[in-house]
Amino acid sequence: MGKEELMRKLEERIRNCRKCPLWELRTNAVPGAGSYDAKVMFVGEAPGYWEDQKGLPFVGRAGKVLDELLEGIGLTREEVYITNIVKCRPPNNRDPTEEEIRACSPYLDRQIDIIRPKVIVPLGRHSMRYILEKFGFEPEPISKIHGKTFEAYTLFGKIVIMPTYHPAAALYRPPIREELERDFRKLGELLKELG
Ligand code: URA
Ligand code: SF4
């Protein structure tokens, strides 16, 4: 089975999933969107109001920030893959619980295995913690490790992890916007190096 078919089947399973109580509250599950051949995967936290309404990741205000950051380094949504650790919206946008992350993260693991990206960019501290621990690194405060790179080895080869802030943080803390822009410029250079 090719990537396309594997991903479509996985997305279908996510849309019908009832592995944790969040399924009862959702309008739409949000599997992820973008290219299945993406070199870079962005991993947010969980869908918010608009994502739940539309079934697509990062389509609200934080999504607009993400679009601008991508555009700043010449990337479009069509050439990257964007998803979240948890695929259904937590009530009132609360943080996902450990149980919800445990129930849902196998979908993210599978997405990584199918897409085989060269770079993973966790957005925000929940995603940073999950991804770093998954690849055997110690999580640290996001203010300390954003923009740093971690090299990990997978069955499909080397992968670089570069955590950064959640784009929503730029909305209520303007100085974070500059940090995000700096991290994205670094990402742009990294992608050029990796070819
Ligand atoms: N915040 C996230 O973490 N993910 C989304 O998809 C939207 C907002
Ligand atoms: Fe399933 Fe994840 Fe949705 Fe929970 S959040 S119901 S585990 S898809």
Coordinates of C-alpha atoms and ligand atoms in Angstrom, one line a residue:
M1 CA 0.0 0.0 0.0
G2 CA 1.3 3.5 -0.9
K3 CA 1.6 6.4 1.5
E4 CA -1.6 8.0 0.1
E5 CA -3.7 5.0 0.8
L6 CA -2.2 4.4 4.2
M7 CA -2.8 8.0 5.2
R8 CA -6.3 8.0 4.0
K9 CA -7.2 4.9 5.9
L10 CA -5.6 6.3 9.0
E11 CA -7.5 9.6 8.7
E12 CA -10.7 7.6 8.3
R13 CA -9.9 5.7 11.5
I14 CA -9.3 9.0 13.4
R15 CA -12.6 10.5 12.1
N16 CA -14.4 7.5 13.6
C17 CA -12.3 7.0 16.7
R18 CA -13.9 6.6 20.1
K19 CA -10.8 5.7 22.2
C20 CA -11.1 8.6 24.6
P21 CA -14.1 10.6 25.9
L22 CA -13.3 13.6 23.6
W23 CA -15.1 11.9 20.8
E24 CA -18.5 12.7 22.4
L25 CA -18.0 16.4 22.2
R26 CA -16.5 16.8 18.8
T27 CA -18.1 18.2 15.7
N28 CA -15.2 16.9 13.6
A29 CA -12.0 15.1 14.4
V30 CA -8.9 16.8 13.0
P31 CA -6.5 14.2 11.6
G32 CA -4.1 16.7 10.0
A33 CA -3.5 18.2 6.6
G34 CA -0.8 18.8 4.0
S35 CA 1.5 16.8 1.9
Y36 CA 2.1 13.1 2.6
D37 CA 5.6 13.6 1.2
A38 CA 6.4 16.6 3.4
K39 CA 9.9 17.1 4.5
V40 CA 8.7 19.0 7.6
M41 CA 5.9 18.1 10.0
F42 CA 4.4 20.6 12.5
V43 CA 2.8 19.2 15.6
G44 CA 0.4 21.4 17.6
E45 CA -1.5 20.6 20.7
A46 CA -5.2 20.0 20.0
P47 CA -7.9 21.4 17.8
G48 CA -9.7 24.6 19.0
Y49 CA -13.2 25.9 18.1
W50 CA -12.6 26.5 14.4
E51 CA -10.6 23.4 13.8
D52 CA -13.4 21.4 15.3
Q53 CA -15.9 23.2 13.1
K54 CA -13.9 22.6 9.9
G55 CA -12.1 19.4 10.6
L56 CA -8.8 21.1 9.6
P57 CA -5.8 22.0 11.8
F58 CA -4.7 25.6 12.6
V59 CA -7.6 27.5 10.8
G60 CA -8.3 30.0 13.6
R61 CA -6.2 32.9 14.8
A62 CA -3.1 30.8 15.7
G63 CA -3.4 29.3 12.2
K64 CA -3.1 32.8 10.7
V65 CA 0.2 33.3 12.6
L66 CA 1.4 29.9 11.4
D67 CA 0.6 30.8 7.8
E68 CA 2.6 34.1 8.1
L69 CA 5.5 32.3 9.6
L70 CA 5.5 29.7 6.8
E71 CA 5.2 32.4 4.2
G72 CA 8.1 34.2 5.7
I73 CA 10.4 31.3 4.8
G74 CA 8.8 30.6 1.5
L75 CA 6.7 27.5 2.5
T76 CA 3.1 26.9 1.8
R77 CA 0.7 24.6 3.7
E78 CA 0.5 22.3 0.6
E79 CA 4.2 21.3 1.0
V80 CA 4.3 20.7 4.8
Y81 CA 2.2 18.5 7.0
I82 CA 0.4 20.0 10.0
T83 CA -1.2 18.0 12.8
N84 CA -1.7 17.9 16.5
I85 CA -1.0 15.4 19.3
V86 CA -4.7 15.1 20.2
K87 CA -7.1 15.0 17.3
C88 CA -10.4 16.0 19.0
R89 CA -11.1 19.4 20.7
P90 CA -10.9 19.4 24.5
P91 CA -13.8 21.3 26.1
N92 CA -13.2 25.0 26.4
N93 CA -9.8 24.5 24.8
R94 CA -8.4 23.2 28.1
D95 CA -5.0 21.4 27.9
P96 CA -5.3 17.7 26.9
T97 CA -5.0 15.3 29.8
E98 CA -2.2 12.6 30.0
E99 CA -4.9 10.0 29.3
E100 CA -6.1 11.7 26.2
I101 CA -2.5 12.1 25.0
R102 CA -1.8 8.4 25.7
A103 CA -5.0 7.4 23.8
C104 CA -4.4 9.6 20.8
S105 CA -0.6 9.8 20.3
P106 CA -0.4 6.4 18.5
Y107 CA -2.1 8.2 15.5
L108 CA 0.7 10.8 15.5
D109 CA 3.4 8.1 15.8
R110 CA 1.8 6.3 12.8
Q111 CA 1.6 9.6 10.8
I112 CA 5.4 10.1 11.4
D113 CA 6.1 6.6 10.3
I114 CA 4.1 6.9 7.1
I115 CA 5.3 10.5 6.1
R116 CA 8.9 9.9 7.1
P117 CA 9.7 13.6 7.5
K118 CA 13.2 15.0 7.8
V119 CA 12.3 17.6 10.4
I120 CA 9.6 17.6 13.1
V121 CA 8.7 21.0 14.6
P122 CA 6.7 20.6 17.9
L123 CA 4.7 23.8 18.5
G124 CA 4.4 24.5 22.2
R125 CA 5.3 22.7 25.4
H126 CA 2.9 19.8 25.3
S127 CA 4.0 18.8 21.8
M128 CA 7.6 19.4 22.6
R129 CA 7.4 17.2 25.7
Y130 CA 5.7 14.4 23.8
I131 CA 8.1 14.4 20.8
L132 CA 11.3 14.8 22.8
E133 CA 10.4 12.0 25.1
K134 CA 9.3 9.8 22.2
F135 CA 12.8 10.1 20.8
G136 CA 14.6 9.7 24.1
F137 CA 15.4 13.3 25.0
E138 CA 14.7 15.1 28.2
P139 CA 12.1 17.9 27.9
E140 CA 13.2 21.3 29.1
P141 CA 11.3 24.6 29.4
I142 CA 10.3 25.8 26.0
S143 CA 11.8 29.2 26.7
K144 CA 15.2 27.4 27.0
I145 CA 15.1 25.0 24.1
H146 CA 13.0 26.6 21.4
G147 CA 15.0 26.9 18.2
K148 CA 17.5 24.2 19.3
T149 CA 17.9 21.1 17.2
F150 CA 17.9 17.4 18.3
E151 CA 19.0 14.6 16.0
A152 CA 17.3 11.3 16.4
Y153 CA 17.5 8.0 14.5
T154 CA 14.4 6.2 13.3
L155 CA 13.9 3.0 11.3
F156 CA 13.7 5.3 8.2
G157 CA 16.8 7.3 9.0
K158 CA 17.8 10.5 10.7
I159 CA 15.3 13.0 11.8
V160 CA 15.9 16.5 13.2
I161 CA 13.6 17.8 15.9
M162 CA 13.3 21.6 16.4
P163 CA 10.8 22.7 19.0
T164 CA 9.4 26.2 19.0
Y165 CA 6.7 28.2 20.7
H166 CA 3.0 27.6 20.0
P167 CA 1.9 30.3 17.4
A168 CA -1.0 31.2 19.7
A169 CA 1.6 32.5 22.3
A170 CA 2.5 35.2 19.8
L171 CA -1.1 36.5 20.0
Y172 CA -1.0 37.3 23.7
R173 CA 2.8 37.8 24.1
P174 CA 4.1 40.0 21.2
P175 CA 7.8 39.5 21.9
I176 CA 7.3 35.7 21.3
R177 CA 6.5 36.6 17.7
E178 CA 10.1 37.7 17.1
E179 CA 11.4 34.5 18.7
L180 CA 9.1 32.4 16.5
E181 CA 10.3 34.3 13.4
R182 CA 13.9 33.7 14.4
D183 CA 13.2 30.0 14.9
F184 CA 11.4 29.7 11.5
R185 CA 14.4 31.4 9.8
K186 CA 16.5 28.7 11.3
L187 CA 14.1 26.1 10.1
G188 CA 14.3 27.5 6.6
E189 CA 18.1 27.2 6.6
L190 CA 18.0 23.7 8.0
L191 CA 15.6 22.6 5.3
K192 CA 18.0 24.1 2.7
E193 CA 20.9 22.2 4.2
L194 CA 19.0 18.9 4.2
G195 CA 18.1 19.5 0.6
Ligands
URA1 N1 -3.9 25.1 18.3 C1 -3.4 23.9 18.2 O1 -2.6 23.5 18.9 N2 -3.8 23.2 17.1 C2 -4.6 23.6 16.2 O2 -4.9 22.9 15.3 C3 -5.2 24.9 16.4 C4 -4.8 25.6 17.5
SF4_2 FE1 -9.7 9.2 19.4 FE2 -7.8 11.0 19.7 FE3 -10.3 11.8 19.3 FE4 -9.6 10.7 21.7 S1 -8.9 12.6 20.8 S2 -11.5 10.2 20.4 S3 -8.1 9.2 21.0 S4 -9.1 10.6 17.9

